[in-house]
CSV table of C-alpha atoms in Angstrom, one decimal:
chain,number,residue,atom,x,y,z
B,1,UNK,CA,-8.5,-1.3,5.8
B,2,UNK,CA,-10.1,1.6,5.5
B,3,UNK,CA,-9.7,5.0,7.2
B,4,UNK,CA,-12.6,6.6,8.9
B,5,UNK,CA,-14.0,9.2,6.7
B,6,UNK,CA,-16.4,11.0,9.0
B,7,UNK,CA,-18.1,9.7,12.0
B,8,UNK,CA,-21.8,9.7,11.8
B,9,UNK,CA,-23.9,11.0,16.8
B,10,UNK,CA,-26.7,8.7,17.3
B,11,UNK,CA,-29.8,10.4,16.2
B,12,UNK,CA,-33.0,9.6,14.3
B,13,UNK,CA,-32.0,12.2,11.7
B,14,UNK,CA,-31.0,10.6,8.3
B,15,UNK,CA,-28.1,13.1,8.3
B,16,UNK,CA,-27.1,12.4,11.9
B,17,UNK,CA,-23.7,11.0,12.9
B,18,UNK,CA,-23.1,7.6,14.2
B,19,UNK,CA,-20.1,7.2,16.5
B,20,UNK,CA,-21.0,3.5,16.8
B,21,UNK,CA,-19.7,3.0,13.3
B,22,UNK,CA,-16.2,4.2,14.4
B,23,UNK,CA,-16.2,1.6,17.1
B,24,UNK,CA,-17.3,-1.1,14.6
B,25,UNK,CA,-14.4,-0.1,12.4
B,26,UNK,CA,-12.0,-0.4,15.3
B,27,UNK,CA,-13.3,-3.9,16.2
B,28,UNK,CA,-12.9,-4.9,12.5
B,29,UNK,CA,-9.3,-3.6,12.4
B,30,UNK,CA,-8.4,-5.9,15.4
B,31,UNK,CA,-10.3,-8.7,13.8
B,32,UNK,CA,-7.8,-8.4,10.9
B,33,UNK,CA,-4.9,-8.3,13.4
B,34,UNK,CA,-6.1,-11.5,15.2
B,35,UNK,CA,-6.5,-13.3,11.9
B,36,UNK,CA,-3.0,-12.4,10.7
B,37,UNK,CA,-1.5,-13.4,14.1
B,38,UNK,CA,-3.3,-16.8,13.9
B,39,UNK,CA,-1.8,-17.5,10.5
B,40,UNK,CA,1.7,-17.2,12.0
B,41,UNK,CA,1.3,-20.6,13.7
B,42,UNK,CA,-1.9,-22.2,12.3
B,43,UNK,CA,-3.4,-22.0,8.8
B,44,UNK,CA,-6.5,-23.7,10.0
B,45,UNK,CA,-7.1,-21.2,12.8
B,46,UNK,CA,-6.4,-18.4,10.4
B,47,UNK,CA,-9.1,-19.7,8.0
B,48,UNK,CA,-11.6,-20.1,10.8
B,49,UNK,CA,-11.1,-16.5,11.9
B,50,UNK,CA,-11.6,-15.4,8.3
B,51,UNK,CA,-10.3,-11.8,8.6
B,52,UNK,CA,-10.9,-11.2,4.9
B,53,UNK,CA,-14.6,-10.8,5.9
B,54,UNK,CA,-13.5,-8.0,8.3
B,55,UNK,CA,-12.2,-6.1,5.2
B,56,UNK,CA,-15.5,-6.7,3.5
B,57,UNK,CA,-17.1,-5.0,6.5
B,58,UNK,CA,-14.7,-2.1,6.1
B,59,UNK,CA,-15.8,-1.6,2.5
B,60,UNK,CA,-19.5,-1.6,3.5
B,61,UNK,CA,-18.7,1.0,6.2
B,62,UNK,CA,-16.7,3.0,3.7
B,63,UNK,CA,-19.5,3.0,1.1
B,64,UNK,CA,-22.0,4.1,3.7
B,65,UNK,CA,-19.9,6.9,5.3
B,66,UNK,CA,-18.4,8.3,2.1
B,67,UNK,CA,-21.9,8.6,0.4
B,68,UNK,CA,-23.2,10.1,3.6
B,69,UNK,CA,-20.4,12.6,3.6
B,70,UNK,CA,-21.0,13.6,0.0
B,71,UNK,CA,-24.8,13.8,0.4
B,72,UNK,CA,-24.7,15.8,3.7
B,73,UNK,CA,-21.9,18.1,2.8
B,74,UNK,CA,-21.6,18.7,-1.0
B,75,UNK,CA,-18.2,20.2,-2.0
B,76,UNK,CA,-16.2,20.6,-5.2
B,77,UNK,CA,-14.5,17.5,-6.5
B,78,UNK,CA,-11.0,18.8,-5.9
B,79,UNK,CA,-11.9,19.7,-2.3
B,80,UNK,CA,-13.3,16.3,-1.7
B,81,UNK,CA,-10.3,14.5,-3.1
B,82,UNK,CA,-7.9,16.7,-1.3
B,83,UNK,CA,-9.5,15.8,2.1
B,84,UNK,CA,-9.5,12.1,1.2
B,85,UNK,CA,-5.9,12.2,0.1
B,86,UNK,CA,-4.7,13.8,3.3
B,87,UNK,CA,-6.7,11.3,5.2
B,88,UNK,CA,-5.2,8.1,3.8
B,89,UNK,CA,-1.9,9.0,2.1
B,90,UNK,CA,0.4,10.2,4.9
B,91,UNK,CA,0.1,7.1,7.2
B,92,UNK,CA,0.0,4.8,4.2
B,93,UNK,CA,3.2,6.1,2.6
B,94,UNK,CA,5.0,6.1,6.0
B,95,UNK,CA,4.2,2.4,6.3
B,96,UNK,CA,5.1,1.7,2.7
B,97,UNK,CA,8.6,3.2,3.1
B,98,UNK,CA,9.2,1.6,6.4
B,99,UNK,CA,8.1,-1.8,5.1
B,100,UNK,CA,10.3,-1.4,2.0
B,101,UNK,CA,13.3,-0.7,4.3
B,102,UNK,CA,12.4,-3.7,6.4
B,103,UNK,CA,11.8,-6.3,3.6
B,104,UNK,CA,14.7,-8.5,4.8
B,105,UNK,CA,13.4,-8.4,8.3
B,106,UNK,CA,9.9,-9.5,7.1
B,107,UNK,CA,11.4,-12.4,5.1
B,108,UNK,CA,13.6,-13.5,8.0
B,109,UNK,CA,10.7,-13.4,10.5
B,110,UNK,CA,8.7,-15.8,8.3
B,111,UNK,CA,11.5,-18.0,7.1
B,112,UNK,CA,13.2,-18.5,10.5
B,113,UNK,CA,10.0,-19.2,12.4
B,114,UNK,CA,9.9,-22.7,14.0
B,115,UNK,CA,6.3,-23.0,12.9
B,116,UNK,CA,6.2,-22.1,9.2
B,117,UNK,CA,2.7,-22.3,7.8
B,118,UNK,CA,1.5,-22.5,4.2
B,119,UNK,CA,0.4,-18.9,4.4
B,120,UNK,CA,4.0,-17.9,5.5
B,121,UNK,CA,5.6,-19.9,2.6
B,122,UNK,CA,3.3,-18.0,0.2
B,123,UNK,CA,4.2,-14.7,1.7
B,124,UNK,CA,7.9,-15.4,1.6
B,125,UNK,CA,7.6,-16.1,-2.1
B,126,UNK,CA,5.8,-12.9,-2.7
B,127,UNK,CA,8.2,-10.8,-0.7
B,128,UNK,CA,11.2,-12.3,-2.6
B,129,UNK,CA,9.5,-11.6,-5.9
B,130,UNK,CA,8.7,-8.1,-4.9
B,131,UNK,CA,12.3,-7.3,-4.5
B,132,UNK,CA,12.9,-7.9,-8.2
B,133,UNK,CA,10.5,-5.1,-9.2
B,134,UNK,CA,10.7,-2.9,-6.1
B,135,UNK,CA,10.9,0.5,-8.0
B,136,UNK,CA,7.7,-0.3,-10.0
B,137,UNK,CA,5.9,-1.4,-6.8
B,138,UNK,CA,7.1,1.8,-4.9
B,139,UNK,CA,5.9,4.0,-7.8
B,140,UNK,CA,2.4,2.4,-7.9
B,141,UNK,CA,2.1,2.5,-4.1
B,142,UNK,CA,3.1,6.1,-4.0
B,143,UNK,CA,0.2,6.9,-6.4
B,144,UNK,CA,-2.0,4.4,-4.5
B,145,UNK,CA,-2.8,2.9,-7.9
B,146,UNK,CA,-1.4,-0.6,-7.3
B,147,UNK,CA,-4.9,-2.0,-7.9
B,148,UNK,CA,-4.7,-1.0,-11.6
B,149,UNK,CA,-1.6,-3.1,-12.5
B,150,UNK,CA,-2.5,-6.5,-13.9
B,151,UNK,CA,-0.7,-9.2,-12.0
B,152,UNK,CA,0.4,-10.9,-15.2
B,153,UNK,CA,2.4,-7.8,-16.0
B,154,UNK,CA,3.6,-7.0,-12.4
B,155,UNK,CA,3.4,-10.0,-10.1
B,156,UNK,CA,2.0,-9.4,-6.6
B,157,UNK,CA,1.2,-5.8,-7.4
B,158,UNK,CA,-1.7,-5.9,-4.9
B,159,UNK,CA,0.2,-7.2,-1.9
B,160,UNK,CA,3.6,-5.8,-2.6
B,161,UNK,CA,5.6,-4.2,0.3
B,162,UNK,CA,2.5,-3.8,2.6
B,163,UNK,CA,0.5,-7.0,2.2
B,164,UNK,CA,-2.7,-5.6,3.8
B,165,UNK,CA,-2.2,-2.4,1.7
B,166,UNK,CA,-4.2,-3.9,-1.1
B,167,UNK,CA,-7.4,-2.4,0.4
B,168,UNK,CA,-5.9,1.1,0.3
B,169,UNK,CA,-5.7,0.7,-3.5
B,170,UNK,CA,-9.4,-0.1,-3.6
B,171,UNK,CA,-10.2,2.7,-1.3
B,172,UNK,CA,-8.4,5.4,-3.2
B,173,UNK,CA,-9.9,4.6,-6.6
B,174,UNK,CA,-13.3,4.4,-4.9
B,175,UNK,CA,-12.8,8.0,-3.7
B,176,UNK,CA,-11.9,9.0,-7.2
B,177,UNK,CA,-15.0,7.5,-8.6
B,178,UNK,CA,-17.6,7.9,-5.9
B,179,UNK,CA,-18.6,11.5,-6.7
B,180,UNK,CA,-19.4,10.5,-10.3
B,181,UNK,CA,-21.5,7.6,-9.1
B,182,UNK,CA,-23.4,9.9,-6.8
B,183,UNK,CA,-24.1,12.3,-9.6
B,184,UNK,CA,-25.4,9.5,-11.9
B,185,UNK,CA,-27.4,8.0,-9.1
B,186,UNK,CA,-29.2,11.3,-8.4
B,187,UNK,CA,-30.9,11.0,-11.8
B,188,UNK,CA,-33.9,9.1,-10.4
B,189,UNK,CA,-34.7,5.5,-11.3
B,190,UNK,CA,-32.8,5.6,-14.6
B,191,UNK,CA,-29.8,6.9,-12.7
B,192,UNK,CA,-30.0,4.2,-10.0
B,193,UNK,CA,-30.1,1.6,-12.7
B,194,UNK,CA,-27.1,3.2,-14.6
B,195,UNK,CA,-25.1,3.4,-11.3
B,196,UNK,CA,-25.8,-0.2,-10.5
B,197,UNK,CA,-24.9,-1.2,-14.0
B,198,UNK,CA,-21.5,0.5,-13.7
B,199,UNK,CA,-20.9,-1.3,-10.4
B,200,UNK,CA,-21.6,-4.6,-12.2
B,201,UNK,CA,-19.3,-3.5,-15.0
B,202,UNK,CA,-16.5,-2.8,-12.5
B,203,UNK,CA,-17.1,-6.2,-10.9
B,204,UNK,CA,-17.0,-8.0,-14.3
B,205,UNK,CA,-13.9,-6.1,-15.3
B,206,UNK,CA,-12.3,-7.5,-12.1
B,207,UNK,CA,-13.0,-11.0,-13.3
B,208,UNK,CA,-10.7,-10.6,-16.3
B,209,UNK,CA,-7.2,-12.2,-16.4
B,210,UNK,CA,-4.6,-10.1,-14.6
B,211,UNK,CA,-7.1,-8.1,-12.7
B,212,UNK,CA,-8.9,-11.2,-11.3
B,213,UNK,CA,-5.8,-11.9,-9.3
B,214,UNK,CA,-5.3,-8.3,-8.2
B,215,UNK,CA,-7.3,-7.9,-5.0
B,216,UNK,CA,-6.5,-4.2,-4.9
B,217,UNK,CA,-8.6,-3.6,-8.1
B,218,UNK,CA,-11.7,-1.6,-7.1
B,219,UNK,CA,-14.0,-4.0,-8.9
B,220,UNK,CA,-13.3,-6.8,-6.4
B,221,UNK,CA,-14.9,-4.7,-3.7
B,222,UNK,CA,-17.5,-2.9,-5.8
B,223,UNK,CA,-20.5,-5.0,-4.5
B,224,UNK,CA,-19.6,-4.3,-0.9
B,225,UNK,CA,-19.0,-0.6,-1.5
B,226,UNK,CA,-22.3,-0.4,-3.4
B,227,UNK,CA,-24.0,-2.1,-0.5
B,228,UNK,CA,-22.7,0.5,1.9
B,229,UNK,CA,-23.9,3.3,-0.4
B,230,UNK,CA,-27.4,1.8,-0.8
B,231,UNK,CA,-27.5,1.2,2.9
B,232,UNK,CA,-27.0,4.9,3.5
B,233,UNK,CA,-29.9,5.9,1.2
B,234,UNK,CA,-32.1,3.2,2.6
B,235,UNK,CA,-31.5,4.5,6.1
B,236,UNK,CA,-32.6,7.9,5.0
B,237,UNK,CA,-35.9,6.4,3.8
B,238,UNK,CA,-36.4,4.4,6.9
B,239,UNK,CA,-35.8,7.1,9.5
B,240,UNK,CA,-38.0,9.5,7.4
B,241,UNK,CA,-41.0,7.3,8.2
B,242,UNK,CA,-40.5,3.8,7.0
B,243,UNK,CA,-39.4,2.0,10.2
B,244,UNK,CA,-41.9,-0.8,9.5
B,245,UNK,CA,-39.2,-2.1,7.2
B,246,UNK,CA,-36.7,-2.6,9.9
B,247,UNK,CA,-37.2,-6.3,10.6
B,248,UNK,CA,-37.8,-7.3,7.0
B,249,UNK,CA,-34.6,-5.6,6.1
B,250,UNK,CA,-32.7,-7.4,8.9
B,251,UNK,CA,-34.3,-10.7,7.9
B,252,UNK,CA,-33.3,-10.3,4.2
B,253,UNK,CA,-29.8,-9.3,5.3
B,254,UNK,CA,-29.4,-12.4,7.5
B,255,UNK,CA,-30.5,-14.6,4.6
B,256,UNK,CA,-28.0,-12.8,2.3
B,257,UNK,CA,-25.2,-13.1,4.8
B,258,UNK,CA,-25.8,-16.9,5.2
B,259,UNK,CA,-26.0,-17.5,1.5
B,260,UNK,CA,-22.8,-15.5,0.9
B,261,UNK,CA,-21.1,-17.0,4.0
B,262,UNK,CA,-20.1,-13.5,5.0
B,263,UNK,CA,-19.6,-12.9,8.8
B,264,UNK,CA,-18.9,-9.2,7.9
B,265,UNK,CA,-22.2,-8.8,6.3
B,266,UNK,CA,-23.9,-10.5,9.2
B,267,UNK,CA,-22.3,-8.1,11.6
B,268,UNK,CA,-23.5,-5.2,9.5
B,269,UNK,CA,-27.0,-6.5,9.6
B,270,UNK,CA,-26.8,-7.0,13.4
B,271,UNK,CA,-26.0,-3.4,13.9
B,272,UNK,CA,-28.6,-2.1,11.5
B,273,UNK,CA,-31.2,-1.4,14.3
B,274,UNK,CA,-28.5,0.9,15.8
B,275,UNK,CA,-27.8,2.6,12.5
B,276,UNK,CA,-31.5,3.5,11.9
B,277,UNK,CA,-31.9,4.7,15.5
B,278,UNK,CA,-34.1,1.9,16.8
B,279,UNK,CA,-34.8,2.3,20.5
B,280,UNK,CA,-35.1,-1.2,22.0
B,281,UNK,CA,-33.1,-3.7,24.0
B,282,UNK,CA,-31.8,-5.3,20.8
B,283,UNK,CA,-30.2,-1.9,19.9
B,284,UNK,CA,-29.7,-0.1,23.2
B,285,UNK,CA,-27.3,-2.7,24.8
B,286,UNK,CA,-25.0,-3.0,21.8
B,287,UNK,CA,-25.2,0.8,21.4
B,288,UNK,CA,-23.8,1.3,25.0
B,289,UNK,CA,-21.0,-1.2,24.3
B,290,UNK,CA,-20.1,0.5,21.1
B,291,UNK,CA,-20.0,3.9,22.8
B,292,UNK,CA,-17.5,2.7,25.4
B,293,UNK,CA,-14.3,4.7,25.7
B,294,UNK,CA,-12.1,1.7,24.7
B,295,UNK,CA,-14.1,1.0,21.5
B,296,UNK,CA,-14.2,4.6,20.5
B,297,UNK,CA,-10.4,4.8,20.9
B,298,UNK,CA,-10.1,1.6,18.8
B,299,UNK,CA,-12.1,3.3,16.1
B,300,UNK,CA,-10.0,6.5,16.1
B,301,UNK,CA,-6.8,4.5,15.7
B,302,UNK,CA,-8.2,1.8,13.5
B,303,UNK,CA,-6.5,3.0,10.3
B,304,UNK,CA,-3.0,3.0,11.8
B,305,UNK,CA,-3.8,-0.3,13.5
B,306,UNK,CA,-4.6,-1.8,10.2
B,307,UNK,CA,-1.4,-0.4,8.5
B,308,UNK,CA,1.2,-1.1,11.2
B,309,UNK,CA,0.2,-4.3,12.8
B,310,UNK,CA,2.1,-6.6,10.3
B,311,UNK,CA,5.4,-5.0,11.1
B,312,UNK,CA,4.6,-5.3,14.8
B,313,UNK,CA,3.8,-9.0,14.2
B,314,UNK,CA,7.0,-9.7,12.3
B,315,UNK,CA,9.1,-8.1,15.1
B,316,UNK,CA,7.3,-10.2,17.7
B,317,UNK,CA,7.9,-13.3,15.6
B,318,UNK,CA,11.7,-12.6,15.5
B,319,UNK,CA,11.7,-12.2,19.3
B,320,UNK,CA,9.7,-15.4,19.8
B,321,UNK,CA,12.0,-17.3,17.5
B,322,UNK,CA,15.1,-16.2,19.3
B,323,UNK,CA,13.6,-17.3,22.7
B,324,UNK,CA,13.5,-20.9,21.4
B,325,UNK,CA,10.0,-21.5,22.9
B,326,UNK,CA,7.6,-24.4,22.5
B,327,UNK,CA,4.5,-24.0,20.3
B,328,UNK,CA,2.4,-22.5,23.1
B,329,UNK,CA,5.1,-20.1,24.2
B,330,UNK,CA,5.8,-19.0,20.7
B,331,UNK,CA,2.1,-18.4,20.0
B,332,UNK,CA,1.7,-16.4,23.3
B,333,UNK,CA,4.8,-14.2,22.7
B,334,UNK,CA,3.7,-13.4,19.1
B,335,UNK,CA,0.1,-12.7,20.1
B,336,UNK,CA,0.9,-10.5,23.1
B,337,UNK,CA,3.8,-8.8,21.4
B,338,UNK,CA,1.8,-8.0,18.3
B,339,UNK,CA,-1.1,-6.5,20.4
B,340,UNK,CA,1.2,-4.5,22.6
B,341,UNK,CA,3.5,-3.1,19.9
B,342,UNK,CA,0.5,-2.4,17.6
B,343,UNK,CA,-1.4,-0.5,20.3
B,344,UNK,CA,1.6,1.7,21.0
B,345,UNK,CA,2.5,2.3,17.4
B,346,UNK,CA,-1.0,3.1,16.2
B,347,UNK,CA,-1.4,5.6,19.0
B,348,UNK,CA,1.8,7.4,18.0
B,349,UNK,CA,0.9,7.3,14.3
B,350,UNK,CA,-2.6,8.6,14.9
B,351,UNK,CA,-1.3,11.5,17.0
B,352,UNK,CA,1.9,12.4,15.0
B,353,UNK,CA,0.9,11.5,11.4
B,354,UNK,CA,-2.8,11.1,10.9
B,355,UNK,CA,-4.2,14.1,12.9
B,356,UNK,CA,-1.6,16.7,11.9
B,357,UNK,CA,-1.8,15.9,8.2
B,358,UNK,CA,-5.6,15.7,8.3
B,359,UNK,CA,-5.6,19.2,9.7
B,360,UNK,CA,-3.2,20.4,7.0
B,361,UNK,CA,-5.5,18.8,4.4
B,362,UNK,CA,-8.5,20.5,5.9
B,363,UNK,CA,-6.8,23.9,5.8
B,364,UNK,CA,-5.9,23.4,2.2
B,365,UNK,CA,-9.4,22.2,1.3
B,366,UNK,CA,-10.8,25.3,3.0
B,367,UNK,CA,-8.7,27.6,0.8
B,368,UNK,CA,-9.8,25.7,-2.3
B,369,UNK,CA,-13.4,25.8,-1.2
B,370,UNK,CA,-13.5,29.5,-0.9
B,371,UNK,CA,-12.5,29.8,-4.6
B,372,UNK,CA,-14.9,27.1,-6.0
B,373,UNK,CA,-18.6,26.4,-6.2
B,374,UNK,CA,-20.1,23.8,-3.8
B,375,UNK,CA,-21.0,20.6,-5.7
B,376,UNK,CA,-19.3,17.3,-5.5
């Protein structure tokens, strides 16, 4: 998952902020948690929950919010990257180091479980292989460039140490490239075509051997990130006086979601009336729900939730195994334990790691900004 970049208050202004997107990110992060918990005792249930589609939704959100941030608040490249680095790196490296130290615990939780699934067997194999190349994996994860290592040269480079951390590799390289894409795209229709061609090129590069198997390569998520960026600029057009395109946009989005079999895209389409500021029952009721205190909190802590929940789940699996429970009892303990430990851990991480380091990054970026011209 992807960290929140900037929340966008409900308003009809194309440059307004939408706190509902934070809540949506929070729900998506717990969708990922539920999917991973399901895989601990049922491959079939895990497939049905399809939490990979939640990550696709994360990428759409990230594309939308990052391009909104760059468009609304232009700043020098170094300032932009500094802010983004301090947003995602501290919590990520904390979980990477903790997970590396707890590799034996992770393997034990999966191998000793009385309900070993095919997904668990696959993860055990990857964790055991990771140990053979741990220094290389740690180096790449420290740089957040594990998405650039072909898996035929470094097996499991995308899911090493922190399995769900593959998406952070995508996110970081997206941050590095996004300002360049924005600059190209501002060149009018030729620029739009060039930017989309580069997106297609990244996607095709991700189909090559070695990178095809590396889910952390940015090309694998390029279409979703691009969709988020295009959504932001289409929103600007609509709220500036083209609201007659609301329902045709929703209709086309539903068709695309069905054809692509993407629940994440379908959810994005469902909240589109909220995103463009539509004032009707179809938007107002979901808007109230998404602005509830609980969902806003889930959004604020979504990044830490995404990063820490697997360790919480492994700890819960060990406890459930030691209790010698039947299937129902095992599933209940793992589920409740994962939710409880994740909720506590993500709150602590958000308050003690994310917020302080974000503030430090903001101070550093402010000093850099005073000595540089404003353009991203």
